[in-house]
Amino acid sequence: MRLSKSCIMLIVIAGKERFAFKGVASNLVTYLTDVVKMSNSSAAKTVNSWCGFTSMLPLVLAPLADSYWDRYSTILAFSFIYVVGLVALTSTAFSWAWSTTNKISSSSAFLFWSLCLISLGQGGYNPSLQAFGADQLDSDDELPTTTDNQKSDKKSLFFKWWYFGVCSGSLLGVTVMSYIQDTFGWVLGFAIPTIAMVTSTAFFSFGSQIYRYKSDETLKCTVSLINIVQAIKAAASKLKNSKIVLPIDNSDTVELELQEQKPLCDNKKLGSSKELDEDEYPKSGNHLVKNAKVVLKLFPIWTMLLMFAVIFQQPATFFTKQGMTMKRNIGSNFKIPPATLQSAITVSIILLMPLYDKILIPFIHIIIRCEKGITVMQRMGIGMFLSIIAMIIAAIVETKRLEMNQQYSETVPLSIFWLLPQYILLGISDIFTVIGMQEFFYNEVPVRMRTMGFALYTSVFGVGSFLSALLITVIEALSSSRNGRSWFSDDMKEARLDLYYWVLALASALSLLLYVMLCKFFKSRTDNLDNEACK
């Protein structure tokens, strides 16, 4: 089973975009504290809020991309905005390097707007690129049916390799750019991601001849006035008769997604109850009502994933600040940039993902006799559990660091590699939960909402980022009011990050418990197909 050339090309492009973004985001907290001179808590809240805003924008832009824009043009337009934001950010680094005190406020404002442009660019770019990548699958291979399990397998293969490409780009962005920024300065450290994004955009435009363009056909079908009138007549006829008969004959193999992709084009089937459900609110007028119904159905599961997203904000913020106080020397001259340890997450993913397919899935297949092994929702639950274990380990290591910090002035003789277990566990949890989330939201939305499905996935991390910033604000206020010392003090001797990590572990454990309860009542759109595959 192989992916097409266009799929492979888009996976490479996605990896280059991740290199650019992670090259900026992974070490941004250090830039804010060391160059912009923010406090630890302010820098962490700024990074969390920016990441949240970046991840939430797809939720606003995706419905527009699905309903009114074609994906190819959307990707090109927002990649241009993305590049402009990166150029502006690079210019702010240059400005800070030469600024005097009376220029600081204007530089800060320019920094804010450059980050907003990056967020806006990525908000339209990322979900459209991934949906466009999924469009490259052969139409038959993209759609799961009750008789051919290989179609679902190819879709899973695409998501795994997509994530592999994304993680490879992230790994290079975290490791290479953190070192360059700490060693050679921030101007070069931001210029290289900018160049990477420019070449990624050029690379994407060069492949226009080999891409599949599915969205144009879908849009032509859904905007036809004649088809809309026919759909309204069919709906009115069914409502007038007040009788809906559900078909129970499954003798014909029907591809669910194909039905949803062309709800108004097949005049012969306008009388079926399936089409009545799809066309009850025609796309020309109230299609957003249908979209809202889908989102509301997924909302409880989406909510339970938020604490997982909160935990994933820690490596780029407080994990990095932790590492700055620990022994980082390798030899006499080289010091490990603390942000580089974030690469342990992506290394874990890259190394362990092939083992997931070759060892874990076959083993579970033998036990439960289901070709796909554990379900998507079970995968997400396992990842959430592992993230809780990671936070418990992080709290224990931080407690040890604090005990040793009382005896030393700045750097404690505790190797930074003691942080590796929490990073590696987060990487393993990422394999289960993040890939599961991508496939879950992709499967649970109809074709007309594919971009929206990817936006729902990214919005988990967006809202999680805002929730993380809110937790920091609330905990900082409460801890400061009790004894005058914040858990997030700039003096790492007085900071109590260990208690903060315990709070996150407990909140995540409660979220996982509720998630397990919700899974028992959740009815998936593909339940029947999965049951057939397991027989």
mmCIF file of C-alpha atoms in Angstrom, residues 36-194:
data_model
loop_
_atom_site.group_PDB
_atom_site.id
_atom_site.type_symbol
_atom_site.label_atom_id
_atom_site.label_comp_id
_atom_site.label_asym_id
_atom_site.label_seq_id
_atom_site.Cartn_x
_atom_site.Cartn_y
_atom_site.Cartn_z
ATOM 1 C CA VAL A 36 12.136 41.575 25.881
ATOM 2 C CA LYS A 37 12.739 41.303 29.676
ATOM 3 C CA MET A 38 9.371 39.788 30.656
ATOM 4 C CA SER A 39 8.884 37.933 33.930
ATOM 5 C CA ASN A 40 8.634 34.123 33.879
ATOM 6 C CA SER A 41 4.870 34.083 34.415
ATOM 7 C CA SER A 42 4.225 36.893 31.901
ATOM 8 C CA ALA A 43 6.359 35.173 29.271
ATOM 9 C CA ALA A 44 4.622 31.836 29.867
ATOM 10 C CA LYS A 45 1.178 33.451 29.624
ATOM 11 C CA THR A 46 2.190 35.300 26.467
ATOM 12 C CA VAL A 47 3.427 32.123 24.781
ATOM 13 C CA ASN A 48 0.350 30.170 25.901
ATOM 14 C CA SER A 49 -2.034 32.892 24.731
ATOM 15 C CA TRP A 50 -0.271 33.211 21.389
ATOM 16 C CA CYS A 51 -0.304 29.443 20.845
ATOM 17 C CA GLY A 52 -3.965 29.409 21.843
ATOM 18 C CA PHE A 53 -4.847 32.203 19.441
ATOM 19 C CA THR A 54 -2.884 30.446 16.689
ATOM 20 C CA SER A 55 -4.682 27.150 17.243
ATOM 21 C CA MET A 56 -8.137 28.729 17.582
ATOM 22 C CA LEU A 57 -8.076 30.710 14.342
ATOM 23 C CA PRO A 58 -8.633 27.601 12.160
ATOM 24 C CA LEU A 59 -12.000 27.199 13.874
ATOM 25 C CA VAL A 60 -13.035 30.587 12.452
ATOM 26 C CA LEU A 61 -11.376 30.254 9.045
ATOM 27 C CA ALA A 62 -12.130 26.588 8.297
ATOM 28 C CA PRO A 63 -15.911 27.055 7.732
ATOM 29 C CA LEU A 64 -15.118 29.789 5.207
ATOM 30 C CA ALA A 65 -12.550 27.589 3.489
ATOM 31 C CA ASP A 66 -15.025 24.685 3.353
ATOM 32 C CA SER A 67 -17.958 26.743 2.117
ATOM 33 C CA TYR A 68 -16.614 29.508 -0.111
ATOM 34 C CA TRP A 69 -12.898 29.079 -0.933
ATOM 35 C CA ASP A 70 -11.030 26.368 -2.782
ATOM 36 C CA ARG A 71 -8.211 24.846 -0.751
ATOM 37 C CA TYR A 72 -5.363 25.466 -3.202
ATOM 38 C CA SER A 73 -5.983 29.233 -3.319
ATOM 39 C CA THR A 74 -6.530 29.334 0.444
ATOM 40 C CA ILE A 75 -3.147 27.700 1.078
ATOM 41 C CA LEU A 76 -1.320 30.110 -1.245
ATOM 42 C CA ALA A 77 -3.025 33.207 0.201
ATOM 43 C CA PHE A 78 -2.432 32.342 3.840
ATOM 44 C CA SER A 79 1.126 31.156 3.218
ATOM 45 C CA PHE A 80 1.848 34.693 1.965
ATOM 46 C CA ILE A 81 0.438 36.159 5.205
ATOM 47 C CA TYR A 82 2.512 33.598 7.139
ATOM 48 C CA VAL A 83 5.708 34.733 5.375
ATOM 49 C CA VAL A 84 4.914 38.419 6.011
ATOM 50 C CA GLY A 85 4.520 37.661 9.727
ATOM 51 C CA LEU A 86 7.857 35.840 9.872
ATOM 52 C CA VAL A 87 9.605 38.699 8.051
ATOM 53 C CA ALA A 88 8.085 41.152 10.537
ATOM 54 C CA LEU A 89 9.202 39.009 13.487
ATOM 55 C CA THR A 90 12.757 38.895 12.131
ATOM 56 C CA SER A 91 12.743 42.677 11.826
ATOM 57 C CA THR A 92 11.671 42.980 15.482
ATOM 58 C CA ALA A 93 14.670 40.903 16.546
ATOM 59 C CA PHE A 94 16.887 43.243 14.539
ATOM 60 C CA SER A 95 15.132 46.235 16.126
ATOM 61 C CA TRP A 96 15.611 44.907 19.675
ATOM 62 C CA ALA A 97 19.299 44.337 18.979
ATOM 63 C CA TRP A 98 19.739 48.029 18.124
ATOM 64 C CA SER A 99 16.928 49.651 20.110
ATOM 65 C CA THR A 100 17.294 52.250 22.815
ATOM 66 C CA THR A 101 14.932 52.559 25.795
ATOM 67 C CA ASN A 102 12.643 55.057 24.058
ATOM 68 C CA LYS A 103 11.986 52.593 21.217
ATOM 69 C CA ILE A 104 11.071 49.635 23.378
ATOM 70 C CA SER A 105 7.310 50.275 23.444
ATOM 71 C CA SER A 106 7.073 50.561 19.646
ATOM 72 C CA SER A 107 9.185 47.401 19.235
ATOM 73 C CA SER A 108 6.872 45.538 21.621
ATOM 74 C CA ALA A 109 3.813 46.599 19.622
ATOM 75 C CA PHE A 110 5.475 45.504 16.372
ATOM 76 C CA LEU A 111 6.371 42.156 17.989
ATOM 77 C CA PHE A 112 2.722 41.689 18.950
ATOM 78 C CA TRP A 113 1.452 42.361 15.417
ATOM 79 C CA SER A 114 4.081 40.136 13.816
ATOM 80 C CA LEU A 115 2.993 37.238 16.030
ATOM 81 C CA CYS A 116 -0.644 37.949 15.097
ATOM 82 C CA LEU A 117 0.220 37.761 11.388
ATOM 83 C CA ILE A 118 1.938 34.409 11.923
ATOM 84 C CA SER A 119 -1.172 33.187 13.750
ATOM 85 C CA LEU A 120 -3.478 34.392 10.980
ATOM 86 C CA GLY A 121 -1.319 32.811 8.296
ATOM 87 C CA GLN A 122 -1.117 29.471 10.047
ATOM 88 C CA GLY A 123 -4.826 29.568 10.915
ATOM 89 C CA GLY A 124 -5.818 29.383 7.265
ATOM 90 C CA TYR A 125 -2.786 27.429 6.064
ATOM 91 C CA ASN A 126 -2.564 24.356 8.291
ATOM 92 C CA PRO A 127 -6.099 22.879 8.221
ATOM 93 C CA SER A 128 -6.431 23.593 4.496
ATOM 94 C CA LEU A 129 -3.073 21.942 3.762
ATOM 95 C CA GLN A 130 -3.964 18.788 5.689
ATOM 96 C CA ALA A 131 -7.437 18.577 4.145
ATOM 97 C CA PHE A 132 -5.870 19.158 0.722
ATOM 98 C CA GLY A 133 -3.438 16.338 1.503
ATOM 99 C CA ALA A 134 -6.321 14.003 2.345
ATOM 100 C CA ASP A 135 -7.959 15.009 -0.954
ATOM 101 C CA GLN A 136 -4.978 13.511 -2.769
ATOM 102 C CA LEU A 137 -6.066 10.005 -1.781
ATOM 103 C CA ASP A 138 -7.827 8.183 -4.592
ATOM 104 C CA SER A 139 -11.549 8.773 -4.234
ATOM 105 C CA ASP A 140 -12.220 5.122 -3.577
ATOM 106 C CA ASP A 141 -9.317 4.744 -1.176
ATOM 107 C CA GLU A 142 -10.336 7.756 0.813
ATOM 108 C CA LEU A 143 -13.750 6.425 1.718
ATOM 109 C CA PRO A 144 -14.313 3.553 4.123
ATOM 110 C CA THR A 145 -16.906 1.011 3.056
ATOM 111 C CA THR A 146 -18.471 -2.003 4.658
ATOM 112 C CA THR A 147 -16.716 -4.362 2.239
ATOM 113 C CA ASP A 148 -13.191 -2.990 1.749
ATOM 114 C CA ASN A 149 -11.120 -2.315 4.855
ATOM 115 C CA GLN A 150 -8.079 -1.285 2.820
ATOM 116 C CA LYS A 151 -9.669 2.094 2.179
ATOM 117 C CA SER A 152 -9.716 2.935 5.857
ATOM 118 C CA ASP A 153 -6.185 1.526 6.214
ATOM 119 C CA LYS A 154 -4.841 3.857 3.532
ATOM 120 C CA LYS A 155 -6.426 6.807 5.275
ATOM 121 C CA SER A 156 -4.743 5.758 8.544
ATOM 122 C CA LEU A 157 -1.450 5.341 6.677
ATOM 123 C CA PHE A 158 -1.744 8.889 5.348
ATOM 124 C CA PHE A 159 -2.329 10.340 8.807
ATOM 125 C CA LYS A 160 0.610 8.422 10.312
ATOM 126 C CA TRP A 161 3.050 9.538 7.609
ATOM 127 C CA TRP A 162 1.680 13.070 7.749
ATOM 128 C CA TYR A 163 2.399 13.172 11.447
ATOM 129 C CA PHE A 164 5.810 11.608 10.852
ATOM 130 C CA GLY A 165 6.658 14.452 8.432
ATOM 131 C CA VAL A 166 5.344 17.057 10.855
ATOM 132 C CA CYS A 167 7.414 15.592 13.697
ATOM 133 C CA SER A 168 10.561 15.460 11.563
ATOM 134 C CA GLY A 169 10.204 19.159 10.742
ATOM 135 C CA SER A 170 9.485 19.948 14.388
ATOM 136 C CA LEU A 171 12.588 18.021 15.482
ATOM 137 C CA LEU A 172 14.849 20.043 13.208
ATOM 138 C CA GLY A 173 13.147 23.297 14.211
ATOM 139 C CA VAL A 174 13.578 22.642 17.930
ATOM 140 C CA THR A 175 17.143 21.315 17.895
ATOM 141 C CA VAL A 176 18.838 23.347 15.165
ATOM 142 C CA MET A 177 17.070 26.665 15.742
ATOM 143 C CA SER A 178 17.390 26.605 19.542
ATOM 144 C CA TYR A 179 21.143 26.201 19.204
ATOM 145 C CA ILE A 180 21.426 28.928 16.551
ATOM 146 C CA GLN A 181 19.286 31.353 18.585
ATOM 147 C CA ASP A 182 21.248 30.788 21.803
ATOM 148 C CA THR A 183 24.637 30.869 20.055
ATOM 149 C CA PHE A 184 24.426 33.213 17.044
ATOM 150 C CA GLY A 185 21.553 35.483 18.024
ATOM 151 C CA TRP A 186 17.881 36.015 17.326
ATOM 152 C CA VAL A 187 18.113 37.807 13.980
ATOM 153 C CA LEU A 188 19.628 34.758 12.297
ATOM 154 C CA GLY A 189 17.476 32.522 14.524
ATOM 155 C CA PHE A 190 14.288 34.024 13.076
ATOM 156 C CA ALA A 191 15.593 34.596 9.535
ATOM 157 C CA ILE A 192 16.179 30.891 8.860
ATOM 158 C CA PRO A 193 12.537 29.868 9.625
ATOM 159 C CA THR A 194 11.425 32.720 7.355
#
